Short mmCIF file of C-alpha atoms in Angstrom, two decimals:
data_model
loop_
_atom_site.label_atom_id
_atom_site.label_comp_id
_atom_site.label_asym_id
_atom_site.label_seq_id
_atom_site.Cartn_x
_atom_site.Cartn_y
_atom_site.Cartn_z
CA MET A 1 60.64 75.01 36.19
CA LYS A 2 57.43 73.52 34.87
CA GLN A 3 55.43 76.35 36.44
CA VAL A 4 57.53 79.03 34.70
CA LYS A 5 56.64 77.83 31.19
CA PRO A 6 52.88 78.45 31.59
CA LEU A 7 53.63 81.99 32.86
CA VAL A 8 55.93 82.65 29.92
CA TYR A 9 53.26 81.40 27.51
CA MET A 10 50.59 83.51 29.20
CA PHE A 11 52.84 86.58 29.04
CA ALA A 12 53.53 85.93 25.34
CA VAL A 13 49.81 85.60 24.63
CA VAL A 14 49.05 88.88 26.42
CA VAL A 15 51.81 90.74 24.58
CA CYS A 16 50.74 89.33 21.20
CA SER A 17 47.10 90.21 21.83
CA MET A 18 48.13 93.77 22.71
CA LEU A 19 49.90 94.02 19.38
CA LEU A 20 46.76 92.93 17.54
CA VAL A 21 44.49 95.51 19.20
CA PRO A 22 44.44 98.70 17.14
CA PRO A 23 45.54 101.77 19.06
CA SER A 24 42.87 104.26 19.95
CA VAL A 25 42.79 107.06 17.45
CA THR A 26 42.35 110.65 18.41
CA HIS A 27 41.86 113.32 15.83
CA ALA A 28 43.41 116.65 16.62
CA ALA A 29 41.85 119.71 15.13
CA LYS A 30 43.23 120.12 11.65
CA PRO A 31 45.23 123.33 11.44
CA SER A 32 43.41 125.83 9.33
CA THR A 33 45.13 126.47 6.06
CA ILE A 34 44.94 129.95 4.68
CA GLU A 35 44.37 130.24 0.98
CA ALA A 36 46.34 133.11 -0.49
CA LYS A 37 44.29 135.53 -2.57
CA THR A 38 47.33 136.54 -4.63
CA PRO A 39 50.48 134.83 -5.79
CA PRO A 40 53.29 135.33 -3.27
CA PRO A 41 55.49 138.39 -3.67
CA PRO A 42 58.76 137.84 -5.49
CA ILE A 43 61.89 137.31 -3.45
CA GLU A 44 63.75 140.59 -3.62
CA MET A 45 67.49 140.45 -3.99
CA THR A 46 68.15 143.50 -1.84
CA ILE A 47 69.75 144.16 1.50
CA GLU A 48 67.16 143.96 4.29
CA GLY A 49 68.50 147.12 5.86
CA PHE A 50 71.06 149.82 5.33
CA PHE A 51 72.72 151.90 8.02
CA ASP A 52 75.63 154.12 7.04
CA PRO A 53 78.66 153.10 9.11
CA SER A 54 79.87 156.71 9.09
CA PHE A 55 76.85 157.87 11.14
CA LYS A 56 77.82 159.61 14.35
CA TYR A 57 74.80 158.44 16.39
CA LEU A 58 72.66 155.81 14.60
CA ASP A 59 74.09 152.31 14.79
CA GLN A 60 71.43 149.87 13.54
CA GLY A 61 67.78 148.84 13.52
CA ASP A 62 65.47 146.02 12.54
CA SER A 63 61.82 145.00 12.49
CA ASN A 64 59.70 141.87 12.58
CA THR A 65 56.10 141.32 11.46
CA VAL A 66 53.90 138.72 13.17
CA ASP A 67 50.30 137.73 12.41
CA LYS A 68 48.40 138.05 15.70
CA GLY A 69 45.14 136.53 14.41
CA ASN A 70 41.79 138.31 14.50
CA GLN A 71 42.81 140.25 11.39
CA THR A 72 45.72 142.04 13.04
CA ALA A 73 49.48 142.04 12.64
CA GLU A 74 52.09 143.39 15.04
CA VAL A 75 55.30 145.00 13.86
CA THR A 76 58.07 145.20 16.45
CA VAL A 77 61.03 147.50 15.94
CA THR A 78 64.42 147.93 17.55
CA THR A 79 66.59 150.99 16.97
CA ILE A 80 70.09 151.22 18.44
CA ALA A 81 72.20 154.34 18.80
CA LYS A 82 75.94 154.47 19.45
CA GLN A 83 75.26 156.49 22.62
CA THR A 84 72.30 157.97 24.49
CA VAL A 85 70.51 160.41 22.18
CA ALA A 86 67.85 163.07 22.64
CA SER A 87 65.30 161.25 20.44
CA ILE A 88 65.25 157.73 18.99
CA GLY A 89 62.57 155.77 17.17
CA ALA A 90 61.19 154.33 13.97
CA THR A 91 58.50 155.13 11.44
CA ILE A 92 56.69 151.97 10.37
CA TYR A 93 55.16 151.75 6.88
CA PHE A 94 52.83 148.74 6.66
CA ASP A 95 52.49 147.29 3.13
CA LYS A 96 50.03 144.86 1.50
CA TRP A 97 50.90 142.78 -1.57
CA THR A 98 48.26 143.24 -4.31
CA GLY A 99 49.57 140.44 -6.50
CA SER A 100 51.67 142.81 -8.59
CA ALA A 101 52.93 145.53 -6.23
CA TRP A 102 53.40 146.47 -2.59
CA VAL A 103 50.92 149.17 -1.51
CA GLN A 104 51.21 151.10 1.75
CA VAL A 105 48.08 150.56 3.88
CA GLY A 106 49.18 152.18 7.12
CA SER A 107 51.95 153.91 9.02
CA GLN A 108 52.84 154.81 12.56
CA THR A 109 55.78 156.47 14.31
CA VAL A 110 57.03 155.16 17.66
CA SER A 111 59.78 156.86 19.66
CA ALA A 112 61.40 157.64 23.00
CA SER A 113 63.67 160.27 24.50
CA ASN A 114 67.10 160.05 26.14
CA LYS A 115 67.81 156.44 25.24
CA MET A 116 70.47 154.42 23.45
CA LEU A 117 68.23 151.39 22.77
CA PHE A 118 64.61 151.69 21.68
CA ASN A 119 62.07 148.87 21.36
CA GLY A 120 58.57 149.62 20.15
CA TYR A 121 55.65 148.15 18.26
CA ALA A 122 52.53 149.00 16.29
CA VAL A 123 49.43 146.96 15.45
CA PHE A 124 47.81 147.10 12.01
CA GLY A 125 44.65 145.62 10.53
CA THR A 126 44.93 142.83 7.95
CA VAL A 127 42.68 140.95 5.55
CA SER A 128 42.91 137.17 5.58
CA GLY A 129 44.73 135.69 2.60
CA TYR A 130 46.91 138.69 1.77
CA TYR A 131 50.66 139.11 2.23
CA TYR A 132 52.01 141.91 4.42
CA ARG A 133 55.39 143.37 5.38
CA ALA A 134 56.77 146.44 7.11
CA ARG A 135 59.28 148.94 5.83
CA THR A 136 60.82 150.75 8.76
CA VAL A 137 62.81 153.95 8.89
CA HIS A 138 64.94 153.95 12.05
CA TRP A 139 66.12 157.36 13.18
CA VAL A 140 67.89 159.31 15.87
CA SER A 141 68.11 163.01 16.56
CA ASN A 142 70.81 164.50 18.77
CA ASN A 143 72.54 167.91 19.03
CA GLY A 144 71.00 169.14 15.77
CA THR A 145 71.96 165.99 13.84
CA TYR A 146 69.31 163.72 12.31
CA GLU A 147 70.29 160.28 10.95
CA GLN A 148 68.11 157.52 9.51
CA GLY A 149 68.43 154.00 8.12
CA ASN A 150 65.98 151.68 6.37
CA TYR A 151 64.96 148.08 7.05
CA THR A 152 62.41 145.76 5.42
CA SER A 153 60.80 143.12 7.63
CA ASN A 154 59.80 139.56 6.87
CA THR A 155 56.62 138.88 4.88
CA ILE A 156 53.56 137.22 6.45
CA LEU A 157 50.38 135.71 5.03
CA ALA A 158 47.49 137.03 7.14
CA LYS A 159 45.20 134.44 8.75
#
């Protein structure tokens, strides 16, 4: 028993000394913060998208805007029809917030044929510090009928 006490004391000393040694400090790269060049756009109290439930072919659609870095943003779109249609797609209007209004700075149409579900994307140039969004017009065309619905994406602050 007498030999156990010195081991317990030695263990206690080692543990206490470990508590007194400051941990090594590593500094991770500080995430870059982007300074906005305008006040943020106001939160709009509108429906993000509208698709008439009485449409024969067009069911729904949405879009998402992502900052890809290197002064580019990618807008992805999904358009869904109620059945396979002759033509399906979306027209993407890319907007920049000026501090007082949204101004269209680009547009692109993406589409496919003979599909019920369409996924597409477009890449647009951005300027660091400005807010951007996409307004998308989702559409289908089938048997002489054209239907469209609107959707507004999320807003991003460009890096």
